[in-house]
mmCIF file of C-alpha atoms in Angstrom:
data_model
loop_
_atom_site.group_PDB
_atom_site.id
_atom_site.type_symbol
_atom_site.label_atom_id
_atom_site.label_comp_id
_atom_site.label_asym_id
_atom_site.label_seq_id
_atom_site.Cartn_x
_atom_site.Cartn_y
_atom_site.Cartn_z
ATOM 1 C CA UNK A 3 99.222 107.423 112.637
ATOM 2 C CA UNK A 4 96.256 109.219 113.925
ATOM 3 C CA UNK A 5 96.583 113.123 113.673
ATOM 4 C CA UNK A 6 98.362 114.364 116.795
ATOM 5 C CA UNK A 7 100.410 111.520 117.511
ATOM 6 C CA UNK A 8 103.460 112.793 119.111
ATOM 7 C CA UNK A 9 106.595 111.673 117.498
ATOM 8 C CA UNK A 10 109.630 113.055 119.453
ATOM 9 C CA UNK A 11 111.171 115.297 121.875
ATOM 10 C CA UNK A 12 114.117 116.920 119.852
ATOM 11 C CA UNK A 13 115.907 118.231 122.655
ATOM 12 C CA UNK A 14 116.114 114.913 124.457
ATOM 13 C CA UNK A 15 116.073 112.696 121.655
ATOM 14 C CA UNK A 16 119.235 114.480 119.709
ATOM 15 C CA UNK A 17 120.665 114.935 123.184
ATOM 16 C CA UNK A 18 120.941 118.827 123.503
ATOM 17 C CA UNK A 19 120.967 118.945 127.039
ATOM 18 C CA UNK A 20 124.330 117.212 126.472
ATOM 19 C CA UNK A 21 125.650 119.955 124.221
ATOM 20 C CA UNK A 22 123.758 122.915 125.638
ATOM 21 C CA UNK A 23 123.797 124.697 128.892
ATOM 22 C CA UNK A 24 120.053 124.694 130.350
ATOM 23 C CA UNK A 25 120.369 129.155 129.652
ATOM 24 C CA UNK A 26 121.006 128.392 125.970
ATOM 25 C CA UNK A 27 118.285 125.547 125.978
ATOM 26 C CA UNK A 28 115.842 128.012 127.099
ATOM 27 C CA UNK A 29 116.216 130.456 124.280
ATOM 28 C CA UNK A 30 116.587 128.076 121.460
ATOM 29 C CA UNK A 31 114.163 127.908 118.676
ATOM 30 C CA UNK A 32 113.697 125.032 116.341
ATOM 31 C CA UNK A 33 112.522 125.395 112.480
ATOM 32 C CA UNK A 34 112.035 123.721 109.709
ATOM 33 C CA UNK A 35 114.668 124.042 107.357
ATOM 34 C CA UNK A 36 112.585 123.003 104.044
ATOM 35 C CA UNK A 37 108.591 121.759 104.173
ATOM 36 C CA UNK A 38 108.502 118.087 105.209
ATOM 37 C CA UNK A 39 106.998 115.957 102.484
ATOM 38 C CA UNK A 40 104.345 114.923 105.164
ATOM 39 C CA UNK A 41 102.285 117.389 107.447
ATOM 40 C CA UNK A 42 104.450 117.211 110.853
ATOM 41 C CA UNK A 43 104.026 120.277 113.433
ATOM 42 C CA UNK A 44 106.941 121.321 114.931
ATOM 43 C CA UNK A 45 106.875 123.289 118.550
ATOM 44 C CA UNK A 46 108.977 126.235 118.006
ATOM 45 C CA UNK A 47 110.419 126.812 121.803
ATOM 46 C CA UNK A 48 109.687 122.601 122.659
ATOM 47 C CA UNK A 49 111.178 121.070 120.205
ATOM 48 C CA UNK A 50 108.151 118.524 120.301
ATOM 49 C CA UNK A 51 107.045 116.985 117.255
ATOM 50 C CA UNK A 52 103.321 115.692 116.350
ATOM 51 C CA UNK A 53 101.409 115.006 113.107
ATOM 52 C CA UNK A 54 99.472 117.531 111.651
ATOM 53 C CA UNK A 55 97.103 115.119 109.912
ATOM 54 C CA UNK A 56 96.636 111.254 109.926
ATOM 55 C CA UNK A 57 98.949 109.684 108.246
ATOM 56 C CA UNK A 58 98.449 105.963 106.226
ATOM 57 C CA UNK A 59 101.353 104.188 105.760
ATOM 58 C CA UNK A 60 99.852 102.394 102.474
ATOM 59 C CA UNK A 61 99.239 105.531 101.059
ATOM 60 C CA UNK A 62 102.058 107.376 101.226
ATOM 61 C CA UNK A 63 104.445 104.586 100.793
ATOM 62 C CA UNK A 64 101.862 101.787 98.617
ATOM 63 C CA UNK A 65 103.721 98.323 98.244
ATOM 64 C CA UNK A 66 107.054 99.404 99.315
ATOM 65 C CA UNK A 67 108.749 97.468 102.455
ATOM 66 C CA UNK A 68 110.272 100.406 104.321
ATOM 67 C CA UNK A 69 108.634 103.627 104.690
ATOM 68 C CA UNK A 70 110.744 106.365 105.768
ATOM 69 C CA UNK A 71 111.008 110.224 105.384
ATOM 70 C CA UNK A 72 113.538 112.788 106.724
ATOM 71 C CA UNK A 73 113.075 115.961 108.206
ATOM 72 C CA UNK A 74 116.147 118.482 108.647
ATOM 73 C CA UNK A 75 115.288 120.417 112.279
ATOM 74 C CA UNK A 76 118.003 123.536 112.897
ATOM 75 C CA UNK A 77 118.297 124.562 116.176
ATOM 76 C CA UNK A 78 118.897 128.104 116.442
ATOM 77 C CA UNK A 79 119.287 131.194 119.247
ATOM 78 C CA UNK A 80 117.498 134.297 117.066
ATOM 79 C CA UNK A 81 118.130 136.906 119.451
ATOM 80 C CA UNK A 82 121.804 136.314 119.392
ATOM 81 C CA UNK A 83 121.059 135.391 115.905
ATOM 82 C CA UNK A 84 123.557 132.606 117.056
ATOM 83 C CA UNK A 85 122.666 129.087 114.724
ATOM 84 C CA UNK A 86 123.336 125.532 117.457
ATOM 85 C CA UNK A 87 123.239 123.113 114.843
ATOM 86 C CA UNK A 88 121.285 120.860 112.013
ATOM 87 C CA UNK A 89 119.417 117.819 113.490
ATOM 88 C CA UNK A 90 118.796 115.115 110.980
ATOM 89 C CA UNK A 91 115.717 113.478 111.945
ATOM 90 C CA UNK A 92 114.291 109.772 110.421
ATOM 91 C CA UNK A 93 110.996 109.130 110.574
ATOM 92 C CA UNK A 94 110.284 105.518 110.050
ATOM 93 C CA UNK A 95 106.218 104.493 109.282
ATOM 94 C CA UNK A 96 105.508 101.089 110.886
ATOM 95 C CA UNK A 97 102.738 99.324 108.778
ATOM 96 C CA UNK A 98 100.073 98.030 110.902
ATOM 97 C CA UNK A 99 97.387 94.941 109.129
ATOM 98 C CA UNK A 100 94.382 97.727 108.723
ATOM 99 C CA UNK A 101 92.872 96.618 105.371
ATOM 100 C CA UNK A 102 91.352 93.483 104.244
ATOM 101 C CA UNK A 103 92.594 91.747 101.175
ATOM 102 C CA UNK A 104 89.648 91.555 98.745
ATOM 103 C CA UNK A 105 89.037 90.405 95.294
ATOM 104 C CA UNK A 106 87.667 92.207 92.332
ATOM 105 C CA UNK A 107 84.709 90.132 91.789
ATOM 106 C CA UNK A 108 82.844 88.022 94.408
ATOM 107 C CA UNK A 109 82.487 85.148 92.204
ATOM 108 C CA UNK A 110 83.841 84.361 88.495
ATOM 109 C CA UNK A 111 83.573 81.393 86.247
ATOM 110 C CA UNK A 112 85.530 79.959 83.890
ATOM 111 C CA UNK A 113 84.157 76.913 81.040
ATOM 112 C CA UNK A 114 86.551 73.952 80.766
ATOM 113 C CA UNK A 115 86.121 71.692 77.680
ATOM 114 C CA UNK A 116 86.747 68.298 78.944
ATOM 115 C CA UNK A 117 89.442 67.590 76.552
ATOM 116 C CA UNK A 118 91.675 70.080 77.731
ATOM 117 C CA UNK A 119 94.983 68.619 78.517
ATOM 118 C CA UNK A 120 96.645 68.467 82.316
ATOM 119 C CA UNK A 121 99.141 71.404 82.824
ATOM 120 C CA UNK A 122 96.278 73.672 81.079
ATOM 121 C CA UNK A 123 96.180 77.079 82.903
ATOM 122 C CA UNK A 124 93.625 79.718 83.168
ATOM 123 C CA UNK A 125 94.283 83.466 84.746
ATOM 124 C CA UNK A 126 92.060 84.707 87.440
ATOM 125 C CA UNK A 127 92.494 87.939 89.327
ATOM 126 C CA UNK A 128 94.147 87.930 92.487
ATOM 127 C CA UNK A 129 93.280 90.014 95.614
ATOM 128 C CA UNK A 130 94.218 92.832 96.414
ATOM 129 C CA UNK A 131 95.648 94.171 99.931
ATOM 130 C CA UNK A 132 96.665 97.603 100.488
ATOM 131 C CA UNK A 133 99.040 96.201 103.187
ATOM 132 C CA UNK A 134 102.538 95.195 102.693
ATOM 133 C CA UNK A 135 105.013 93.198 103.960
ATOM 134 C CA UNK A 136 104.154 91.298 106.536
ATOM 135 C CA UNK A 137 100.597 92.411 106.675
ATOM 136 C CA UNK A 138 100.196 91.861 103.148
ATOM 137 C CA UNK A 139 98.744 88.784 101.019
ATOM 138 C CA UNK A 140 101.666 85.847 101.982
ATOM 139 C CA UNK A 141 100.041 83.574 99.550
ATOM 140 C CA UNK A 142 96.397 81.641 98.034
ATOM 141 C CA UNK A 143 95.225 78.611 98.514
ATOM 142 C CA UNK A 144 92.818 76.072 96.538
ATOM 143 C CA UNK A 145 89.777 74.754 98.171
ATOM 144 C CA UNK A 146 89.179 72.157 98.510
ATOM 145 C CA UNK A 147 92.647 70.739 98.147
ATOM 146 C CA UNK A 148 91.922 67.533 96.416
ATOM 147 C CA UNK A 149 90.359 69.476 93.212
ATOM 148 C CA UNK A 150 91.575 68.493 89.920
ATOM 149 C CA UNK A 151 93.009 71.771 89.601
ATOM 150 C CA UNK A 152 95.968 73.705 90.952
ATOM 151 C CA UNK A 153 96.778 77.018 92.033
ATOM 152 C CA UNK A 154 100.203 78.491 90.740
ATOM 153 C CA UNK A 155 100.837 82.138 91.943
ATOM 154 C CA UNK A 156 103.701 84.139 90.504
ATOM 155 C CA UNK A 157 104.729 87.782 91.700
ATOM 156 C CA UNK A 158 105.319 90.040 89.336
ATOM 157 C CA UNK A 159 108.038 92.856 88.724
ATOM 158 C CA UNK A 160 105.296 95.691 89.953
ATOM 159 C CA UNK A 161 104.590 94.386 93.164
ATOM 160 C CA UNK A 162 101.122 92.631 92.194
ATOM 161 C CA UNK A 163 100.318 88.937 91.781
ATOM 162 C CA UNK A 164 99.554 86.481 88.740
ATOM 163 C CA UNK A 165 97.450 83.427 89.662
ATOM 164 C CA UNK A 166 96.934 80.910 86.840
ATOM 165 C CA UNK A 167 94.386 77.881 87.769
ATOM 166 C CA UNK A 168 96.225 74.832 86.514
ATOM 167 C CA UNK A 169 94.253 71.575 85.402
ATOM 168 C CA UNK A 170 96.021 68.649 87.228
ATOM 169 C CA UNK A 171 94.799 66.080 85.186
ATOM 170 C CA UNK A 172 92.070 64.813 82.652
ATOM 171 C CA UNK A 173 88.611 66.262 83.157
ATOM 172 C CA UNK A 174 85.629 62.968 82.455
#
């Protein structure tokens, strides 16, 4: 989210002109009640709410599927000193596919005696995509496919990726 992306209209998006006469609407004031996590501005007398800053998804939430954070908005009338309510607000953080995977070394090599047996297997780093879910790495493949080897990929507790190149059969 780019910095000044409006996020919502509290007063029509908790439905206080439902609740409220337009008089009390008028003189309401919305605050904070403890500092979001993440830099959000919050219009005082509007009730609109933007981003302070921009905001990556795959930094603030790296590797995780849903990316959420919650925000606790009371409504108040301070010259009455006369408190409307606590809105409970979700923010949910869409990822979008904004990085490239890429792997840690253009090119490596392994040696492979000729008498190693079939089912042999060799690690070799994986890429790596700050992206996740959906936009993330779905898988590898071997090129070309009729090699001698194969490519066995195996996801790990933390999130990341073990890929072990597997000799098919006897090297000549």
């Amino acid at each position: 989210l780019e910095k000044g992306t409006f996020i919502g209209n509290i007063v029509t998006d908790a439905n206080l002109q439902g609740k409220y006469t337009s008089f009390e609407l008028q003189q309401v004031k919305f605050r904070f009640l403890s500092t979001p996590e993440l830099d959000f501005t919050l219009g005082e007398e509007s009730g609109f709410l933007w981003t302070n800053e921009k905001i990556d998804r795959d930094k603030v939430c790296p590797r995780e599927y849903d990316c959420s954070f919650n925000l606790d908005v009371v409504a108040l009338i301070p010259e009455s000193m006369r408190f409307l309510e606590i809105i409970k607000i979700t923010i949910v953080i869409s990822d979008l596919n904004d990085n490239a995977p890429s792997f840690p070394q253009a090119k490596i090599s392994h040696k492979v005696l000729e008498s190693s047996m079939p089912g042999s297997s060799f690690v070799i780093p994986a890429a790596i995509d700050p992206d996740s879910g959906d936009f993330g790495i779905q898988g590898f493949e071997l090129w070309p496919a009729d090699s001698k080897f194969d490519l066995h990929m195996r996801n790990k507790v933390d999130g990341s990726v073990e890929l072990r190149l597997v000799l098919k059969e006897q090297l000549d």
